mmCIF file of C-alpha atoms in Angstrom:
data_model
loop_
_atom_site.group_PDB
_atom_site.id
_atom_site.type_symbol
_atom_site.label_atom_id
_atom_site.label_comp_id
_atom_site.label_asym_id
_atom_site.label_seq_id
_atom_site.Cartn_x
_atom_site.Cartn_y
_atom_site.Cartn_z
ATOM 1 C CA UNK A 1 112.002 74.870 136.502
ATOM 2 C CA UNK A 2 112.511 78.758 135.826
ATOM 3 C CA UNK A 3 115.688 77.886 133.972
ATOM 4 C CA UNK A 4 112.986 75.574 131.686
ATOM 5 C CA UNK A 5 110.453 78.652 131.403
ATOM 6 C CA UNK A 6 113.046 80.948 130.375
ATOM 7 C CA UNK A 7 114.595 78.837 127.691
ATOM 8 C CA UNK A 8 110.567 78.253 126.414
ATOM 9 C CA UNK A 9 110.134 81.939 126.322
ATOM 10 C CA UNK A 10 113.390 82.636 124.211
ATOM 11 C CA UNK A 11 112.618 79.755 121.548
ATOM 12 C CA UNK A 12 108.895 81.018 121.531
ATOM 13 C CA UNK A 13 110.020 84.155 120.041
ATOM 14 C CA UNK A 14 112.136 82.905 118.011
ATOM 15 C CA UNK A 15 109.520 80.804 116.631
ATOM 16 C CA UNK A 16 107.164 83.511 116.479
ATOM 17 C CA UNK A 17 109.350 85.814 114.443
ATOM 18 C CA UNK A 18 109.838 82.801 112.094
ATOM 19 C CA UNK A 19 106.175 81.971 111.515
ATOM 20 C CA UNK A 20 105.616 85.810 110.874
ATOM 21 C CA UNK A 21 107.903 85.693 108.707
ATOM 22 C CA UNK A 22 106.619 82.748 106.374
ATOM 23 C CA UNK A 23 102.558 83.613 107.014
ATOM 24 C CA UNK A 24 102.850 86.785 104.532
ATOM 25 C CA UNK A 25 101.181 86.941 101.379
ATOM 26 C CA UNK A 26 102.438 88.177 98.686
ATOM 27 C CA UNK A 27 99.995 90.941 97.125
ATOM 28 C CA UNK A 28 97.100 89.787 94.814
ATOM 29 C CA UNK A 29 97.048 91.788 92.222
ATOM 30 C CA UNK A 30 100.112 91.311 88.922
ATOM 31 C CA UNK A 31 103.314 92.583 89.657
ATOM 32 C CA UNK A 32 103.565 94.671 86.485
ATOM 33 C CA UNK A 33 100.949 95.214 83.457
ATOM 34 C CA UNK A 34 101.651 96.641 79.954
ATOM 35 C CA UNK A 35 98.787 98.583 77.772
ATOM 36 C CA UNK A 36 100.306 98.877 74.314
ATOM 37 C CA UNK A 37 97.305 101.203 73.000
ATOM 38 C CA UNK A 38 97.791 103.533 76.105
ATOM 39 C CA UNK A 39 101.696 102.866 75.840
ATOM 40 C CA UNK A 40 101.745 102.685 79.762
ATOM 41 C CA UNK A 41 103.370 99.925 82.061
ATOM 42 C CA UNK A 42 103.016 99.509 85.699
ATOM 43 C CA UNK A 43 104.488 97.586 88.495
ATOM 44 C CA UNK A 44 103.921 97.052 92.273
ATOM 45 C CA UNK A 45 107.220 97.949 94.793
ATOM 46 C CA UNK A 46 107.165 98.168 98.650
ATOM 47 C CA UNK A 47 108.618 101.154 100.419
ATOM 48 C CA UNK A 48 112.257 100.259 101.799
ATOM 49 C CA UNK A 49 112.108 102.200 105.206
ATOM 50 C CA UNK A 50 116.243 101.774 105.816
ATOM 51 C CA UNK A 51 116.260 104.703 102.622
ATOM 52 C CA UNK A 52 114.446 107.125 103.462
ATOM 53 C CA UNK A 53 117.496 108.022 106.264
ATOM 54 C CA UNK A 54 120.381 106.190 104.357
ATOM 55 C CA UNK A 55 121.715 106.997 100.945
ATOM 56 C CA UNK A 56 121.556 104.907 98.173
ATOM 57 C CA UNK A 57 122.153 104.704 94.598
ATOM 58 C CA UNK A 58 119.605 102.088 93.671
ATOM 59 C CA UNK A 59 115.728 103.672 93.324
ATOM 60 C CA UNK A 60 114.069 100.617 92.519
ATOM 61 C CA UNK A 61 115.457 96.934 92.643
ATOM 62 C CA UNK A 62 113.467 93.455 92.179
ATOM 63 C CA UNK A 63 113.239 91.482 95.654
ATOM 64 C CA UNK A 64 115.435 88.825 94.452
ATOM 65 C CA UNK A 65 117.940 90.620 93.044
ATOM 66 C CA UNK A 66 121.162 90.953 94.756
ATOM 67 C CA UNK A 67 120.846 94.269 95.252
ATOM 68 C CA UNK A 68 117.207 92.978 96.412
ATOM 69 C CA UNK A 69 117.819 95.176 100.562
ATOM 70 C CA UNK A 70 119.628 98.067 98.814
ATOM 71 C CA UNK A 71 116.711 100.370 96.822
ATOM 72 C CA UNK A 72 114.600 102.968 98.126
ATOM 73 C CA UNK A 73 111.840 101.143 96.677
ATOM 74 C CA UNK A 74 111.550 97.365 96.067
ATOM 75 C CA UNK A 75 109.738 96.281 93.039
ATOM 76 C CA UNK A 76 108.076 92.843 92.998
ATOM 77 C CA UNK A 77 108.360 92.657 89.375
ATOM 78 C CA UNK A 78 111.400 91.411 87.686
ATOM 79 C CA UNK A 79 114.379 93.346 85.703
ATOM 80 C CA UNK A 80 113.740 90.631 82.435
ATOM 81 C CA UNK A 81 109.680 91.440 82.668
ATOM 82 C CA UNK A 82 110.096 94.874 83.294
ATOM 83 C CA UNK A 83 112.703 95.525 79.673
ATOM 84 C CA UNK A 84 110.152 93.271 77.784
ATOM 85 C CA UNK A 85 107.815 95.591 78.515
ATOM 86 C CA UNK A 86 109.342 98.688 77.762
ATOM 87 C CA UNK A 87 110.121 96.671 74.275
ATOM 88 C CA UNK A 88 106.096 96.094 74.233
ATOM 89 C CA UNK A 89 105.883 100.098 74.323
ATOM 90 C CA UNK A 90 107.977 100.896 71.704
ATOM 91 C CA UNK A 91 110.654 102.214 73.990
ATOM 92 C CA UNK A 92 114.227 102.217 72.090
ATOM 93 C CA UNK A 93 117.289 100.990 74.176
ATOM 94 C CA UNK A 94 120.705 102.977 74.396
ATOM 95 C CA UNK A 95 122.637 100.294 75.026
ATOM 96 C CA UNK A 96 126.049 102.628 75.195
ATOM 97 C CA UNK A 97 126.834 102.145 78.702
ATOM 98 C CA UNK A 98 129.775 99.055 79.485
ATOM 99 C CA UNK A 99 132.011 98.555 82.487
ATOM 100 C CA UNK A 100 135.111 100.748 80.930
ATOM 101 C CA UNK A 101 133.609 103.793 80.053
ATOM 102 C CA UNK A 102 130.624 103.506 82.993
ATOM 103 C CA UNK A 103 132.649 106.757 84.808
ATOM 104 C CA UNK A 104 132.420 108.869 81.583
ATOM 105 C CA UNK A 105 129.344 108.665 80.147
ATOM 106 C CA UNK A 106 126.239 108.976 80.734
ATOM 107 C CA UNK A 107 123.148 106.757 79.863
ATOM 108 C CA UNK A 108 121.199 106.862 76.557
ATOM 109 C CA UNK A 109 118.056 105.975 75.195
ATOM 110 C CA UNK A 110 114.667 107.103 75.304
ATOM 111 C CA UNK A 111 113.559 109.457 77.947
ATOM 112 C CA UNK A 112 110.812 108.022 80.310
ATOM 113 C CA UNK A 113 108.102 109.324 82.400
ATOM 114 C CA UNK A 114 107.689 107.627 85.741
ATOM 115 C CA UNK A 115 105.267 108.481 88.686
ATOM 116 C CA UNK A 116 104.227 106.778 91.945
ATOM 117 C CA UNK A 117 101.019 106.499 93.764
ATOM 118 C CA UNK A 118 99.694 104.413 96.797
ATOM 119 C CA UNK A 119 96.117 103.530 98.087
ATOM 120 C CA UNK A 120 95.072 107.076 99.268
ATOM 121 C CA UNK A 121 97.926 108.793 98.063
ATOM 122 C CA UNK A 122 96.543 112.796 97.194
ATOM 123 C CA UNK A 123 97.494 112.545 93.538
ATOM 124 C CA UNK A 124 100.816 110.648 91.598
ATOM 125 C CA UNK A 125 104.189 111.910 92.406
ATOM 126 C CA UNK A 126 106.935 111.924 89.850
ATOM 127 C CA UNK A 127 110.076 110.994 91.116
ATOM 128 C CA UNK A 128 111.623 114.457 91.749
ATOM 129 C CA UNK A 129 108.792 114.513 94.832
ATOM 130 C CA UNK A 130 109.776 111.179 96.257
ATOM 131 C CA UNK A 131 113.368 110.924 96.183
ATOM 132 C CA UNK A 132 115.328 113.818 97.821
ATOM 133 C CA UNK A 133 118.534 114.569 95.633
ATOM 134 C CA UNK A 134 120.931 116.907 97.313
ATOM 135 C CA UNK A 135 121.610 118.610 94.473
ATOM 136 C CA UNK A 136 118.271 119.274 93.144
ATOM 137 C CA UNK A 137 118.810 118.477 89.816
ATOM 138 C CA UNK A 138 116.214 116.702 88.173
ATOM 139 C CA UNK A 139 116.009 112.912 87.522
ATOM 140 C CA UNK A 140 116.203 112.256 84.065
ATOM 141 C CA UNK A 141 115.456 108.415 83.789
ATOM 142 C CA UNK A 142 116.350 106.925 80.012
ATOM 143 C CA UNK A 143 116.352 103.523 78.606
ATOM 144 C CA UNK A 144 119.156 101.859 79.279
ATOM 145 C CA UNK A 145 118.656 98.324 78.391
ATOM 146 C CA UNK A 146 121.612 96.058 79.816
ATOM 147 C CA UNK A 147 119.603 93.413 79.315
ATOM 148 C CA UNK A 148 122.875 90.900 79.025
ATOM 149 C CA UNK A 149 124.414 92.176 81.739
ATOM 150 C CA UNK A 150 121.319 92.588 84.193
ATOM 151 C CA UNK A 151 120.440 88.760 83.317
ATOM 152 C CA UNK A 152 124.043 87.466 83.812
ATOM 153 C CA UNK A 153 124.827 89.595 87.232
ATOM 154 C CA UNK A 154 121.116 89.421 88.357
ATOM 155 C CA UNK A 155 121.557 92.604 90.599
ATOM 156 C CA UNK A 156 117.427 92.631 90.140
ATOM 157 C CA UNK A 157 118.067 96.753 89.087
ATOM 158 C CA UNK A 158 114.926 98.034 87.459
ATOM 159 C CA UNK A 159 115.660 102.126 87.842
ATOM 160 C CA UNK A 160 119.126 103.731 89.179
ATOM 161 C CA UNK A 161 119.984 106.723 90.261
ATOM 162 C CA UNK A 162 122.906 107.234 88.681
ATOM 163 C CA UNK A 163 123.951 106.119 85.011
ATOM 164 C CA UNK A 164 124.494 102.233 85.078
ATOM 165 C CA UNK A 165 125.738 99.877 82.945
ATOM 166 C CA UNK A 166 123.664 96.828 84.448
ATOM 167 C CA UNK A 167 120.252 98.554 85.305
ATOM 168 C CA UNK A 168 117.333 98.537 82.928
ATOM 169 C CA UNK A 169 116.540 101.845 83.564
ATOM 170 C CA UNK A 170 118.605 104.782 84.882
ATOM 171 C CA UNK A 171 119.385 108.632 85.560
ATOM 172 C CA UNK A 172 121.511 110.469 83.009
ATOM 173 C CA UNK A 173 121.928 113.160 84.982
ATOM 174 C CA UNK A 174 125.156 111.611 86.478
ATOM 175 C CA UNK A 175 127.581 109.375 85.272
ATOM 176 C CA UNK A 176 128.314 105.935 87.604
ATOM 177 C CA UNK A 177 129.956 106.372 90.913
ATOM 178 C CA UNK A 178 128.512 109.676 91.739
ATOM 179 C CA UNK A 179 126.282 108.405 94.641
ATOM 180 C CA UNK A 180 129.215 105.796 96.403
ATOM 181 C CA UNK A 181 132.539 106.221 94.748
ATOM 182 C CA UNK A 182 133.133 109.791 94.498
ATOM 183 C CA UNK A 183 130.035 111.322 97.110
ATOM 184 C CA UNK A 184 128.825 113.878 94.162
ATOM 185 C CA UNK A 185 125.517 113.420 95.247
ATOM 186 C CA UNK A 186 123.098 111.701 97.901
ATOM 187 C CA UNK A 187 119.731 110.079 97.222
ATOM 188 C CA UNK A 188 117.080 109.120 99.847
ATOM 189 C CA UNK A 189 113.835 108.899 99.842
ATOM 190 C CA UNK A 190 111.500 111.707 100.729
ATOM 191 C CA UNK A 191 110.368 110.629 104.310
ATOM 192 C CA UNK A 192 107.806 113.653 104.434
ATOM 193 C CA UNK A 193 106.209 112.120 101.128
ATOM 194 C CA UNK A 194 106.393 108.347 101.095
ATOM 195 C CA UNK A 195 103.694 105.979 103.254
ATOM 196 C CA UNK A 196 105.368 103.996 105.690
ATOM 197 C CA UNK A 197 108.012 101.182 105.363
ATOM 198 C CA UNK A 198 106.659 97.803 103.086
ATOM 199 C CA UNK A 199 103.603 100.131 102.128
ATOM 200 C CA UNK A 200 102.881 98.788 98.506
ATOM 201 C CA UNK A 201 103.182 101.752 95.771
ATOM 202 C CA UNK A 202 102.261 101.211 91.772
ATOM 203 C CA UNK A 203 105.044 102.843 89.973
ATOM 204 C CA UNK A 204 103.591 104.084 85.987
ATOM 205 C CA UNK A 205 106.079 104.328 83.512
ATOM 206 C CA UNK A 206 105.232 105.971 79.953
ATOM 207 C CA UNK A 207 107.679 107.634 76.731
ATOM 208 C CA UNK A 208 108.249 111.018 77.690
ATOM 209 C CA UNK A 209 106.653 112.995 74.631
ATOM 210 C CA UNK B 1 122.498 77.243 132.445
ATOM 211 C CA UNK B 2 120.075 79.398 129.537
ATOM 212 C CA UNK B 3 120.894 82.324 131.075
ATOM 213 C CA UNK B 4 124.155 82.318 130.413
ATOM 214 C CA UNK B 5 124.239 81.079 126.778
ATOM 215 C CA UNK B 6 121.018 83.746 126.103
ATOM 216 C CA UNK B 7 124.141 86.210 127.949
ATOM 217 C CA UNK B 8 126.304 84.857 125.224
ATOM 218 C CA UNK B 9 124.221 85.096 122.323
ATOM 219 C CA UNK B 10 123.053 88.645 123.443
ATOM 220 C CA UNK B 11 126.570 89.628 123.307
ATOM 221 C CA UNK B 12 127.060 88.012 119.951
ATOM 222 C CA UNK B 13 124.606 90.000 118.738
ATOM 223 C CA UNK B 14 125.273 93.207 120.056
ATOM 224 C CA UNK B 15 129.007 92.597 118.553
ATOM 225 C CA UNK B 16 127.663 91.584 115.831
ATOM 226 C CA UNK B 17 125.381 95.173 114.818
ATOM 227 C CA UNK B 18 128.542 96.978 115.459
ATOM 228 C CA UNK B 19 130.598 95.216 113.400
ATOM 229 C CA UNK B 20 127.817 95.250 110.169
ATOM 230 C CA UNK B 21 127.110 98.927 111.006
ATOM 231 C CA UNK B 22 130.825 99.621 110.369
ATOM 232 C CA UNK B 23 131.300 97.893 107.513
ATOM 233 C CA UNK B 24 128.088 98.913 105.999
ATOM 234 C CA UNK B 25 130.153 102.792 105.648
ATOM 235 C CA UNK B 26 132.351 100.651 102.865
ATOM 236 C CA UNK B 27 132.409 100.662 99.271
ATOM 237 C CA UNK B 28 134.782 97.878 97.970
ATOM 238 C CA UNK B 29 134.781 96.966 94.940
ATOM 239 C CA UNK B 30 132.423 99.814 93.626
ATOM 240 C CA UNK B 31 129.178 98.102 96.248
ATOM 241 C CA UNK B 32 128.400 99.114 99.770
ATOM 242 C CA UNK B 33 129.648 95.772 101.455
ATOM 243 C CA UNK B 34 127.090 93.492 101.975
ATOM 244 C CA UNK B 35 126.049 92.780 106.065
ATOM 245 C CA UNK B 36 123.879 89.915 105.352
ATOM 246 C CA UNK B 37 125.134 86.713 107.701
ATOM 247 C CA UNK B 38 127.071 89.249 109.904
ATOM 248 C CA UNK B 39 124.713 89.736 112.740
ATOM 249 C CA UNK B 40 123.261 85.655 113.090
ATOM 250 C CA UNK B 41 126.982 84.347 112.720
ATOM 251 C CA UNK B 42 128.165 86.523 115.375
ATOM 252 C CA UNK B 43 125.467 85.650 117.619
ATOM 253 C CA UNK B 44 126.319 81.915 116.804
ATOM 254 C CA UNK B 45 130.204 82.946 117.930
ATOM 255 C CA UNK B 46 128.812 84.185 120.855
ATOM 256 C CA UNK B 47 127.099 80.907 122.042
ATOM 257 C CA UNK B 48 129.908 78.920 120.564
ATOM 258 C CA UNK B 49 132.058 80.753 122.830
ATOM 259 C CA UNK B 50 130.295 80.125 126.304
ATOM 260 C CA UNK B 51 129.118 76.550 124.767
ATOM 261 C CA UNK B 52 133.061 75.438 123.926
ATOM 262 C CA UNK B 53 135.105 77.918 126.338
ATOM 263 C CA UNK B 54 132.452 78.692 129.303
ATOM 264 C CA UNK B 55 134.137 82.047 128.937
ATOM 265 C CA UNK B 56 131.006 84.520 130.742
ATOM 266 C CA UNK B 57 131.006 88.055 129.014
ATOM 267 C CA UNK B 58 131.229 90.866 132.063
ATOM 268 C CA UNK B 59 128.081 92.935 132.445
ATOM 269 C CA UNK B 60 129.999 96.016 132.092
ATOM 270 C CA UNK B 61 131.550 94.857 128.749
ATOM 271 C CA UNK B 62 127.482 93.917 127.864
ATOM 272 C CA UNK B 63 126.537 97.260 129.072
ATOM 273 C CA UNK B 64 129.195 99.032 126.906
ATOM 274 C CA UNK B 65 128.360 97.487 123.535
ATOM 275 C CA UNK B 66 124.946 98.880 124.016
ATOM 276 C CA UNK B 67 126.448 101.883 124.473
ATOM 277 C CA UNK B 68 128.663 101.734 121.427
ATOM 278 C CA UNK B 69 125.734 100.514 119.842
ATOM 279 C CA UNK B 70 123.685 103.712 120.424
ATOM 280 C CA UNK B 71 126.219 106.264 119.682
ATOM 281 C CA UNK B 72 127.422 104.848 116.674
ATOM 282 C CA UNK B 73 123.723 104.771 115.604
ATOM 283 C CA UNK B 74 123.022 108.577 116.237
ATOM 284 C CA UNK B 75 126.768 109.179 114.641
ATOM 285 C CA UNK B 76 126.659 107.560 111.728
ATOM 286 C CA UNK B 77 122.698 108.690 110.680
ATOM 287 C CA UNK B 78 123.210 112.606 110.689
ATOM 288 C CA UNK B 79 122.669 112.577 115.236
ATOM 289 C CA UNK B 80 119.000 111.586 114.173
ATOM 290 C CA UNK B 81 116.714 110.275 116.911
ATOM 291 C CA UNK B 82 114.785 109.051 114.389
ATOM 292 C CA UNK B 83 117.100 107.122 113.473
ATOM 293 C CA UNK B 84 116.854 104.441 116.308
ATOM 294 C CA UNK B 85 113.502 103.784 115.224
ATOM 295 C CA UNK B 86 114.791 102.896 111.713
ATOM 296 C CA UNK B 87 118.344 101.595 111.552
ATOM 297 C CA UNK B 88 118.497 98.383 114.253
ATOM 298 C CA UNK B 89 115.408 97.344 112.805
ATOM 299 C CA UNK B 90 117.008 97.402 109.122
ATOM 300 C CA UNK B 91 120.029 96.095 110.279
ATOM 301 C CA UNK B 92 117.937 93.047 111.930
ATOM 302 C CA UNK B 93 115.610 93.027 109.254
ATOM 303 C CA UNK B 94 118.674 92.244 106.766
ATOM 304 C CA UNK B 95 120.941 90.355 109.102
ATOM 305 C CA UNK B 96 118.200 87.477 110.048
ATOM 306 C CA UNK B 97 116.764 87.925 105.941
ATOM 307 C CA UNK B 98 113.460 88.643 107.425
ATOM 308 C CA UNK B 99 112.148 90.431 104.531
ATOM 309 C CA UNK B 100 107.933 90.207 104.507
ATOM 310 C CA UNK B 101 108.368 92.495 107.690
ATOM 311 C CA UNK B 102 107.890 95.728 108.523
ATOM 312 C CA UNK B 103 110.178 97.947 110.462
ATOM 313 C CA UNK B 104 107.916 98.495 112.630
ATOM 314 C CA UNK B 105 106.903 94.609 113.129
ATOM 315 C CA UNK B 106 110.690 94.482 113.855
ATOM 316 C CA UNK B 107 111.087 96.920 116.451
ATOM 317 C CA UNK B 108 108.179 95.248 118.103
ATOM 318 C CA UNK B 109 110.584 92.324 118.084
ATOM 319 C CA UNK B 110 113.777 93.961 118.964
ATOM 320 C CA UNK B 111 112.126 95.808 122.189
ATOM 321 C CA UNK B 112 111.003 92.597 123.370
ATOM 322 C CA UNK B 113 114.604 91.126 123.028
ATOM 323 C CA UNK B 114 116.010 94.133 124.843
ATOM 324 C CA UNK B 115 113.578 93.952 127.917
ATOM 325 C CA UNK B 116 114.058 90.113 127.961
ATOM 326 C CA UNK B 117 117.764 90.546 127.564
ATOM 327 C CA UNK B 118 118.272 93.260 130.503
ATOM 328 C CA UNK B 119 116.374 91.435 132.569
ATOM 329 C CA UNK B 120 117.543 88.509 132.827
ATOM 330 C CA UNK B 121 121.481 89.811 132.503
ATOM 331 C CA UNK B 122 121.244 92.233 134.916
ATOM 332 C CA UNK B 123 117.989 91.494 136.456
ATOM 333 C CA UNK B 124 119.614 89.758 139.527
ATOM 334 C CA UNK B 125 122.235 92.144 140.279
ATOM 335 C CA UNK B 126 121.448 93.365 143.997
ATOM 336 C CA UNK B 127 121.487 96.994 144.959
ATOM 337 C CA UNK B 128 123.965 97.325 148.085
ATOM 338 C CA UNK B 129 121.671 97.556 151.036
ATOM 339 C CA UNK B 130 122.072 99.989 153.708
ATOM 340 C CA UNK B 131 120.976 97.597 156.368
ATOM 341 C CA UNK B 132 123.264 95.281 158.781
ATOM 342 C CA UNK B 133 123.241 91.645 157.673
ATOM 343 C CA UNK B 134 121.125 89.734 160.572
ATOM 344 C CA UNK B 135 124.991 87.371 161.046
ATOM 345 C CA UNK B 136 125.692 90.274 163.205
ATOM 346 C CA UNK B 137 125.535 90.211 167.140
ATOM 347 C CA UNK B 138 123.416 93.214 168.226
ATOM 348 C CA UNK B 139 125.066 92.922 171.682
ATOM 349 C CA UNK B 140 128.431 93.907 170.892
ATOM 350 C CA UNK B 141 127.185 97.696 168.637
ATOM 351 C CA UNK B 142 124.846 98.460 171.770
ATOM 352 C CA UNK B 143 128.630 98.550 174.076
#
């Protein structure tokens, strides 16, 4: 009898945990929205908790993208959605970045603007305020465009934090390997910032002028 | 009978975290190496093991991989405290793909698992007792 009540007590959790798991919604509102006149897209991303302790090189990565578990912030809107609509915006592509010379050279393309809010955030943070870099260099974020190679690897990578050769978007202030290869620099995210972990944040992305 | 494969499976999983917390400090092949299927599998091995084997893991070997556990934890995450609250629960949270929740919803989960688990592994174990067993013949001390 207690041998039965134990072994109902161990598969009721284990049920629980999977019915959590399937009940949650996604969020209502779109993933991402482009104004053209405004020249302004946004997209919806959930706080990745692990980051804000461990360093990573990925800032903000679609959910179903390989690299899905591995960003600071994960965005619910995908890497293909998110380069049409920097196309919508009139953004221009550098498309210089390839697997051989990826430890060289660093990313081209237009310069972009990119902030961060939440639901009673004090004001919009650019990224400098949310991500800790241990170098404190700024985060220069250009127009990468990879679109080939995003689609046929589908890492998911929508901004990285160090140049990349797959991401749509990413930081020319290094060139690849910098964060994991040779330990140049360490990203996190800024834990005395950022809401809590899966807290839902609209990222807004406009030309720098 | 379920004690002893939940013993199993416990173990499993503790192994399991160590192993994917280890490997997690790799870059191969220019990624940090992915610890997805690391922690479930090994928890499968570990019920596999008492199912096929009936081999019983020793407390004290139980009792040391939550030991590992926590050190390499604190050493690996800068000797943060706050660590514990964050890095099981991502490491569970990854391992078992449960990705709609929250750390927090996890921990919830993992404490429960941990009380459960040390209770009913070492639960029964039996403090000595100072006091004679009643077997023994009170006439014989009292000469």
């Amino acid at each position: 009898m207690k041998n039965r009540i134990r072994t109902s007590f161990i598969f009721g959790i284990i049920a629980s945990l999977l019915l959590l798991s399937c009940g949650k919604k996604g969020p209502e509102q779109p993933t991402l929205t482009v104004d053209k006149q405004t020249g302004t897209i946004t997209f919806l991303a959930e706080v990745n908790g692990k980051y804000l302790l461990t360093p990573t090189r990925h800032c903000a990565v679609f959910k179903d993208g390989k690299n899905g578990d591995k960003s600071i912030f994960i965005a619910l809107a995908d890497h293909k959605a998110f380069y049409d609509a920097l196309i919508a915006i009139g953004a221009k592509a550098g498309n210089n970045m390839t697997m051989e010379n990826k430890e060289t050279t660093k990313v081209e393309g237009d310069q972009l603007d990119i902030t961060v809010t939440w639901k009673g955030a004090p004001k919009s943070y650019t990224l400098d305020e949310v991500i800790n870099e241990s170098n404190k260099k700024p985060i220069l974020m250009r127009f990468g465009g990879n679109l080939e190679k995003a689609m046929s690897l589908n890492t998911g990578c929508l901004l990285c934090l160090d140049s990349c050769p797959v991401g749509i978007v990413s930081n020319s202030s290094y060139t690849f390997g910098a964060v994991e290869k040779r330990k140049e620099v360490a990203f996190t995210g800024n834990k005395d910032i950022l809401p809590a972990d899966k807290t839902l944040v609209t990222f807004t992305v406009k030309l720098k002028k | 009978m379920a004690n002893k494969y939940f013993k199993s499976g416990f173990t499993g999983l503790l192994a399991g975290n160590i192993i994917a917390m280890i490997f997690n400090q790799w870059i191969f092949l220019e990624m940090r190496v992915n610890i997805a299927l690391v922690i479930p599998l090994s928890t499968l091995i570990g019920v596999a093991i008492y199912h096929f084997c009936r081999f019983e893991f020793q407390l004290k070997f139980i009792f040391l991989l939550e030991l590992i556990f926590g050190s390499l934890i604190f050493t690996f995450y800068s000797f943060s405290v706050e660590s514990y609250l964050i890095i099981p629960a991502s490491m569970f949270r990854d391992g078992f793909y449960l990705t709609s929740l929250s750390l927090g919803e996890i921990n919830a989960v993992i404490l429960a698992i941990f009380v459960i688990a040390n209770f009913l592994i070492f639960g029964k174990f039996k403090w000595p007792s100072p006091v004679l067993p009643d077997n023994i013949d009170s006439t014989i001390i009292e000469e």
